[in-house]
Amino acid sequence: MPTLAKTPSPRRKTAVKRSQKLSSQDSGKDSSSISLRDEVVAYRKERILQAACDAFYEHGYHECTVEMIAERLSGSKAIVYYYFSDKHSILYEIYRRALDEAQILILRAAADHSSCKEKLVAIARAYANWVTDNTRTVGVYWREVQSLTPEARAAVFAEQKKIDDVVAHVIRDGVADYTFKVSDVQTTARAITGMITFTYTWWRDDKRLSREAVADSYAEMALRLVGSFT
Amino acid sequence: MPTLAKTPSPRRKTAVKRSQKLSSQDSGKDSSSISLRDEVVAYRKERILQAACDAFYEHGYHECTVEMIAERLSGSKAIVYYYFSDKHSILYEIYRRALDEAQILILRAAADHSSCKEKLVAIARAYANWVTDNTRTVGVYWREVQSLTPEARAAVFAEQKKIDDVVAHVIRDGVADYTFKVSDVQTTARAITGMITFTYTWWRDDKRLSREAVADSYAEMALRLVGSFT
């Protein structure tokens, strides 16, 4: 079997972790019963997606070829085409996974806490961490919207709206129990997700602000926006 | 002389107004002394930039040709090349003008008021109005960063930073005179410009929120973020 990479990359550990999580989701079984084959497939798809995301981020989707993606994996185009039918399928899969991940972490953050205030803090923190951990994915996501087919774009927008809806739901509950006070629930929800998402444009790992400091800031600012920071 | 458009477009009025303002800025004279030639040049460049911005927004920079831009003006490529040396010059000019406009309105909003609170409200309102009036320009701006040459990109980032710096300066003054209370001035400034900028991704003229309602919301939310909303 051809291997996708000659040398291990620093992002390989993440790929393994993610591919295990994803193949476990796909099969619907617990991780102990996943076959080695499923793991290899999930791992390879994940590596291709990471390489594609890096390539799209650096050169833009239209400037990239499947060959360029394969080169980053020290493999041939054939390997990429074995898992994805074309370049657009790779791009769409980047969106789909980003949406899955963001939705899951936001729903989980809300479910793990009982009060609206705790829920909002947990959402802001989890989403901020995800954005700072995935600045390239978030960058590709917002830059390449026009590169999706109209059908794919509509599906992406519909799923994306669900993220703002979860935040709006938490804010609405907080307004109902007098914890929060806002003038416009939907615009406030969009301001919270918007300011955090926009972090991809300026945050870099090597700069003055740590990932944790960013998350702390947004947790505080989210509470300020709903009038609940004391 | 060849005309750039056969029929007047709804955005033509804006182009006339902008071209008058721009030719007046270029010549450094008051508007009464501008020659007709200057006006025509400024007007035509403005019309080309608007058509290019629409084309880039709808199809993406790399999918667009100078021919497609000329077609939108019912003109030939030659007219576009008469004013711009190549497609990248048009893109860069879109960035340059967007930065000019945003910087000027933010500086003016700050200069027109004396208290930090009034300054921040005026900045949030003016910038929000500018974003909702220019969703396509803002869209192209954030999507096509990778399409700029590295030199152009560096210049754009440097100018862009000045916008956050003005906001940070106002916040810092407000903290100094105990009007505002924030944990991190720079991140707060970025959150304010970020949440407003991100409006380009969701606001449409025909939706539930008017341009004025958006501006009101952001003025309130900016004050909330600096702990000065009562």
XYZ file of C-alpha atoms in Angstrom:
460
model
C 0.000 0.000 0.000
C 1.335 3.448 -0.811
C 1.991 5.640 2.156
C 0.782 9.242 2.202
C 3.743 10.696 4.031
C 7.390 9.811 4.217
C 8.089 11.713 7.399
C 5.771 12.367 10.339
C 4.495 15.956 10.472
C 3.802 17.928 13.657
C 0.091 17.879 12.743
C 0.038 14.094 12.388
C -0.968 13.479 16.005
C -4.073 15.640 15.500
C -4.857 13.701 12.342
C -4.671 10.396 14.195
C -6.863 11.674 17.019
C -9.392 13.150 14.583
C -9.450 10.140 12.315
C -10.114 7.865 15.299
C -12.968 10.123 16.407
C -14.366 10.319 12.888
C -14.162 6.614 12.058
C -15.810 5.910 15.406
C -18.638 8.309 14.445
C -18.934 6.780 10.975
C -19.235 3.205 12.112
C -21.525 3.976 15.018
C -19.623 1.422 17.134
C -17.391 2.117 20.092
C -13.723 2.703 19.369
C -12.580 -0.766 20.499
C -14.427 -2.450 17.612
C -13.136 -0.234 14.772
C -11.261 -2.237 12.202
C -7.745 -1.268 11.262
C -8.934 -0.615 7.723
C -11.510 1.965 8.843
C -8.839 3.676 10.887
C -6.436 3.843 7.975
C -9.124 5.263 5.654
C -10.188 7.895 8.177
C -6.583 8.814 8.901
C -5.726 9.194 5.225
C -8.794 11.272 4.429
C -7.949 13.508 7.363
C -4.355 13.948 6.156
C -5.576 14.838 2.651
C -8.019 17.373 4.075
C -5.303 18.977 6.195
C -2.931 19.222 3.233
C -5.718 20.619 1.031
C -6.680 23.162 3.667
C -3.065 24.349 3.938
C -2.776 24.572 0.153
C -6.098 26.440 -0.235
C -5.145 28.794 2.590
C -1.752 29.613 1.115
C -2.612 29.820 -2.584
C -6.400 30.120 -2.765
C -8.704 27.345 -3.988
C -8.610 28.308 -7.676
C -4.816 28.403 -7.803
C -4.520 24.925 -6.287
C -4.477 21.662 -8.175
C -5.023 18.150 -6.839
C -1.394 17.591 -7.783
C -0.287 20.347 -5.395
C -2.253 18.696 -2.588
C -0.715 15.280 -3.376
C 2.770 16.800 -3.394
C 2.287 18.063 0.162
C 1.639 14.450 1.168
C 4.560 13.165 -0.891
C 2.031 11.078 -2.769
C 0.480 10.969 -6.213
C -2.797 12.465 -7.468
C -4.211 8.932 -7.647
C -4.230 8.636 -3.857
C -6.209 11.844 -3.500
C -8.661 10.747 -6.205
C -9.049 7.388 -4.471
C -10.718 9.193 -1.554
C -12.261 12.271 -3.212
C -13.906 12.498 -6.635
C -12.636 16.011 -7.370
C -11.219 19.208 -5.889
C -14.662 20.587 -5.050
C -15.475 17.477 -2.983
C -12.383 18.173 -0.901
C -13.399 21.802 -0.368
C -16.948 20.816 0.540
C -15.664 18.217 2.996
C -13.557 20.937 4.668
C -16.735 22.991 5.179
C -18.774 19.992 6.309
C -16.227 18.945 8.924
C -15.710 22.501 10.153
C -19.469 22.889 10.606
C -19.752 19.481 12.306
C -16.951 20.293 14.706
C -18.202 23.792 15.536
C -21.803 22.648 15.984
C -20.828 19.721 18.200
C -18.584 21.767 20.462
C -21.148 24.530 20.850
C -23.995 22.113 21.574
C -21.792 20.221 24.017
C -20.734 23.447 25.768
C -24.411 24.362 26.176
C -25.431 20.864 27.316
C -22.630 20.583 29.876
C -23.901 23.527 31.929
C -27.160 24.391 33.596
C -27.288 28.191 33.898
C -27.487 30.473 30.851
C -24.467 32.390 32.054
C -22.344 29.257 32.338
C -23.611 28.031 28.984
C -22.668 31.286 27.244
C -19.222 31.384 28.848
C -18.597 27.758 27.869
C -19.749 28.388 24.288
C -17.579 31.506 23.879
C -14.557 29.732 25.329
C -14.987 26.513 23.329
C -15.647 28.330 20.066
C -12.701 30.705 20.617
C -10.427 27.724 21.258
C -11.671 26.042 18.115
C -11.091 29.177 15.997
C -7.561 29.724 17.324
C -6.794 26.009 16.826
C -8.123 26.151 13.252
C -7.305 29.613 11.865
C -6.483 28.116 8.459
C -9.720 26.150 8.208
C -11.711 29.211 9.296
C -9.787 31.335 6.789
C -10.532 28.935 3.915
C -14.152 28.703 5.084
C -14.784 32.451 4.850
C -12.639 33.113 1.811
C -13.888 30.335 -0.454
C -17.658 30.656 -0.043
C -17.898 31.681 -3.711
C -15.920 28.612 -4.786
C -18.676 26.283 -3.555
C -21.427 25.258 -5.959
C -24.690 27.133 -5.274
C -26.207 23.944 -3.786
C -23.241 23.355 -1.488
C -23.261 27.018 -0.461
C -26.953 26.896 0.456
C -26.372 23.747 2.543
C -23.409 25.393 4.292
C -25.397 28.549 5.108
C -28.263 26.497 6.512
C -25.945 24.558 8.823
C -24.045 27.670 9.775
C -27.249 29.400 10.854
C -27.741 26.622 13.419
C -24.648 27.805 15.272
C -26.026 31.335 15.687
C -29.384 29.787 16.597
C -27.899 27.845 19.525
C -26.278 31.044 20.830
C -29.519 32.987 20.289
C -31.439 30.262 22.155
C -29.143 30.537 25.176
C -29.445 34.339 25.134
C -33.247 34.136 24.855
C -33.397 31.807 27.872
C -31.169 34.202 29.794
C -33.431 37.126 28.934
C -36.465 35.118 30.029
C -35.001 34.393 33.476
C -33.680 37.996 33.835
C -29.999 36.943 33.814
C -29.362 38.750 30.510
C -30.629 42.027 29.153
C -30.284 42.636 25.408
C -32.040 44.807 22.828
C -31.832 42.386 19.894
C -31.204 38.692 20.583
C -30.293 37.663 17.032
C -27.893 40.540 16.367
C -26.232 39.952 19.739
C -25.796 36.249 18.922
C -24.266 37.174 15.578
C -21.987 39.746 17.213
C -20.711 37.078 19.628
C -20.006 34.448 16.979
C -18.816 37.153 14.552
C -16.214 38.754 16.824
C -14.869 35.312 17.743
C -14.823 34.010 14.153
C -13.025 37.138 12.971
C -10.098 36.209 15.237
C -8.811 34.057 12.356
C -7.782 37.293 10.593
C -5.339 38.423 13.281
C -4.491 35.737 15.819
C -1.211 33.909 15.402
C 0.248 31.393 17.797
C 3.484 33.282 18.200
C 1.979 36.629 19.130
C 1.365 38.371 22.457
C -1.928 36.617 23.263
C -2.132 32.953 24.220
C -4.988 30.731 23.080
C -6.261 30.734 26.684
C -6.100 34.526 27.002
C -8.157 34.849 23.802
C -10.768 32.424 25.177
C -10.887 34.308 28.511
C -11.350 37.623 26.684
C -14.239 36.351 24.591
C -15.933 34.705 27.570
C -15.836 38.090 29.329
C -16.905 40.023 26.221
C -19.815 37.647 25.546
C -21.093 38.325 29.077
C -20.619 42.069 28.559
C -22.689 41.903 25.357
C -25.617 40.305 27.206
C -25.302 42.703 30.157
C -24.188 40.027 32.588
C -20.542 40.825 33.291
C -19.873 41.883 36.841
C -15.658 59.232 -26.782
C -16.825 55.726 -25.887
C -19.365 55.578 -23.114
C -18.963 53.077 -20.314
C -22.641 52.286 -19.909
C -25.608 52.305 -22.216
C -28.222 52.496 -19.490
C -28.016 54.205 -16.108
C -27.634 51.722 -13.249
C -29.097 52.172 -9.769
C -25.566 52.492 -8.401
C -24.657 55.240 -10.852
C -25.693 58.023 -8.470
C -23.243 56.719 -5.881
C -20.531 56.590 -8.543
C -21.136 60.235 -9.476
C -21.106 61.328 -5.839
C -17.955 59.296 -5.116
C -16.127 60.403 -8.227
C -16.845 64.053 -7.399
C -15.543 63.526 -3.865
C -12.484 61.656 -5.129
C -11.558 64.071 -7.893
C -11.965 66.874 -5.381
C -9.579 65.035 -2.999
C -7.129 64.313 -5.801
C -6.868 67.860 -7.066
C -6.833 69.397 -3.614
C -9.057 72.229 -4.924
C -12.657 72.899 -4.013
C -15.261 71.224 -6.179
C -16.158 74.347 -8.187
C -12.707 74.468 -9.795
C -12.510 70.828 -10.924
C -12.214 70.507 -14.663
C -14.768 68.451 -16.542
C -11.979 66.135 -17.670
C -10.965 65.297 -14.107
C -14.564 64.595 -13.270
C -15.000 62.267 -16.214
C -11.796 60.370 -15.365
C -12.764 59.999 -11.713
C -16.284 58.955 -12.650
C -15.081 56.311 -15.107
C -12.514 54.851 -12.733
C -15.183 54.646 -10.078
C -17.580 52.863 -12.439
C -14.877 50.353 -13.416
C -14.085 49.697 -9.757
C -17.750 49.118 -8.933
C -18.190 46.726 -11.867
C -14.979 44.899 -10.904
C -16.053 44.661 -7.285
C -19.415 43.165 -8.329
C -17.684 40.703 -10.654
C -15.086 39.686 -8.034
C -17.829 39.316 -5.429
C -20.004 37.122 -7.617
C -17.374 34.955 -9.303
C -14.204 35.358 -7.251
C -11.121 37.281 -8.415
C -9.429 34.337 -10.138
C -12.500 33.413 -12.163
C -12.894 36.985 -13.457
C -11.304 38.421 -16.551
C -10.905 42.066 -17.524
C -13.313 41.233 -20.347
C -16.013 40.253 -17.850
C -15.554 43.584 -16.080
C -15.778 45.493 -19.380
C -18.938 43.583 -20.320
C -20.663 44.793 -17.168
C -19.976 48.330 -18.363
C -21.067 47.518 -21.915
C -17.579 48.583 -22.956
C -14.431 46.958 -24.297
C -11.345 45.702 -22.441
C -9.437 48.674 -23.899
C -11.372 51.137 -21.743
C -10.525 49.219 -18.589
C -6.847 48.987 -19.602
C -6.833 52.714 -20.316
C -7.337 53.344 -16.597
C -5.756 50.266 -14.981
C -2.618 48.422 -16.053
C -3.942 44.953 -15.101
C -6.508 43.045 -13.056
C -4.360 43.137 -9.918
C -4.199 46.951 -10.065
C -7.983 47.022 -10.012
C -8.106 44.690 -7.012
C -5.475 46.700 -5.173
C -7.336 49.930 -5.889
C -10.489 48.375 -4.363
C -8.511 47.688 -1.170
C -6.877 51.111 -1.189
C -10.158 52.970 -1.543
C -11.904 50.795 1.037
C -9.115 51.503 3.523
C -9.132 55.229 2.683
C -12.870 55.468 3.168
C -12.958 53.457 6.393
C -9.982 55.311 7.895
C -11.398 58.724 7.004
C -14.851 58.041 8.414
C -13.465 56.576 11.634
C -11.033 59.461 12.145
C -13.790 61.957 11.357
C -16.210 60.249 13.768
C -13.569 60.484 16.505
C -12.646 64.111 15.657
C -16.269 65.294 15.589
C -16.868 64.445 19.248
C -15.220 65.367 22.489
C -16.009 62.598 24.996
C -14.678 59.059 24.584
C -18.179 57.668 24.868
C -19.489 59.881 22.043
C -16.415 59.102 19.953
C -16.898 55.334 20.331
C -20.614 55.535 19.540
C -19.920 57.681 16.468
C -17.184 55.307 15.258
C -19.362 52.194 15.695
C -22.284 53.860 13.949
C -20.258 55.281 11.048
C -18.327 52.071 10.485
C -21.505 49.957 10.656
C -23.158 52.222 8.081
C -20.132 51.928 5.839
C -20.092 48.108 6.097
C -23.823 47.769 5.347
C -23.476 50.228 2.446
C -20.510 48.271 1.072
C -21.118 44.582 1.836
C -19.697 43.567 -1.552
C -16.520 45.603 -1.152
C -16.040 44.249 2.365
C -16.704 40.727 1.058
C -14.105 41.059 -1.694
C -11.687 42.639 0.795
C -11.761 39.690 3.203
C -12.057 36.957 0.607
C -9.301 38.035 -1.752
C -6.451 38.773 0.672
C -4.522 35.849 -0.811
C -4.988 37.241 -4.344
C -2.909 40.333 -3.506
C 0.832 40.258 -4.125
C 2.802 39.822 -0.886
C 3.872 43.503 -1.057
C 0.317 44.739 -1.568
C -0.916 42.481 1.237
C 1.679 43.832 3.653
C 0.686 47.412 2.764
C -3.001 46.587 3.239
C -2.401 44.980 6.660
C -0.375 47.972 7.818
C -3.144 50.415 6.845
C -5.817 48.156 8.272
C -4.073 48.053 11.632
C -4.474 51.839 11.828
C -8.263 51.409 12.021
C -8.026 49.151 15.079
C -5.424 51.545 16.491
C -7.833 54.512 16.356
C -10.476 52.458 18.181
C -7.890 51.244 20.712
C -6.758 54.855 21.261
C -10.315 55.981 22.059
C -10.780 53.018 24.425
C -7.456 53.749 26.146
C -8.473 57.384 26.699
C -11.800 56.214 28.091
C -10.051 53.851 30.498
C -7.723 56.675 31.568
C -10.620 58.972 32.486
C -12.593 56.101 34.117
C -15.418 56.203 31.537
C -14.552 52.730 30.255
C -13.415 49.598 32.032
C -11.837 46.856 29.932
C -9.438 43.964 30.578
C -7.595 44.099 27.242
C -7.757 47.277 25.150
C -6.437 45.812 21.899
C -8.606 42.692 21.921
C -11.653 44.816 22.751
C -10.876 47.151 19.838
C -10.538 44.154 17.538
C -13.785 42.666 18.843
C -15.603 45.930 18.063
C -14.271 46.293 14.520
C -14.493 42.510 14.014
C -18.153 42.086 14.962
C -19.086 45.068 12.778
C -16.964 43.963 9.800
C -18.437 40.465 9.976
C -21.876 41.954 9.251
C -20.992 41.692 5.555
C -21.526 37.924 5.837
C -25.194 38.130 6.858
C -26.731 41.578 6.371
C -28.843 42.122 3.275
C -30.841 45.233 2.473
C -34.100 43.344 2.139
C -33.968 41.577 5.472
C -35.568 42.290 8.841
C -32.949 44.767 10.057
C -32.582 48.258 8.595
C -29.194 49.881 8.105
C -30.048 52.257 10.977
C -31.094 49.431 13.312
C -27.757 47.704 12.637
C -25.857 50.924 13.428
C -27.880 51.430 16.648
C -27.175 47.850 17.725
C -23.440 48.180 17.229
C -23.289 51.543 18.970
C -24.951 49.923 21.998
C -22.802 46.784 21.806
C -19.586 48.807 21.532
C -20.526 50.596 24.769
C -21.363 47.265 26.395
C -17.927 45.926 25.448
C -16.178 48.827 27.191
C -18.489 48.630 30.227
C -20.161 51.964 29.555
C -23.695 51.021 28.519
C -26.359 52.177 30.934
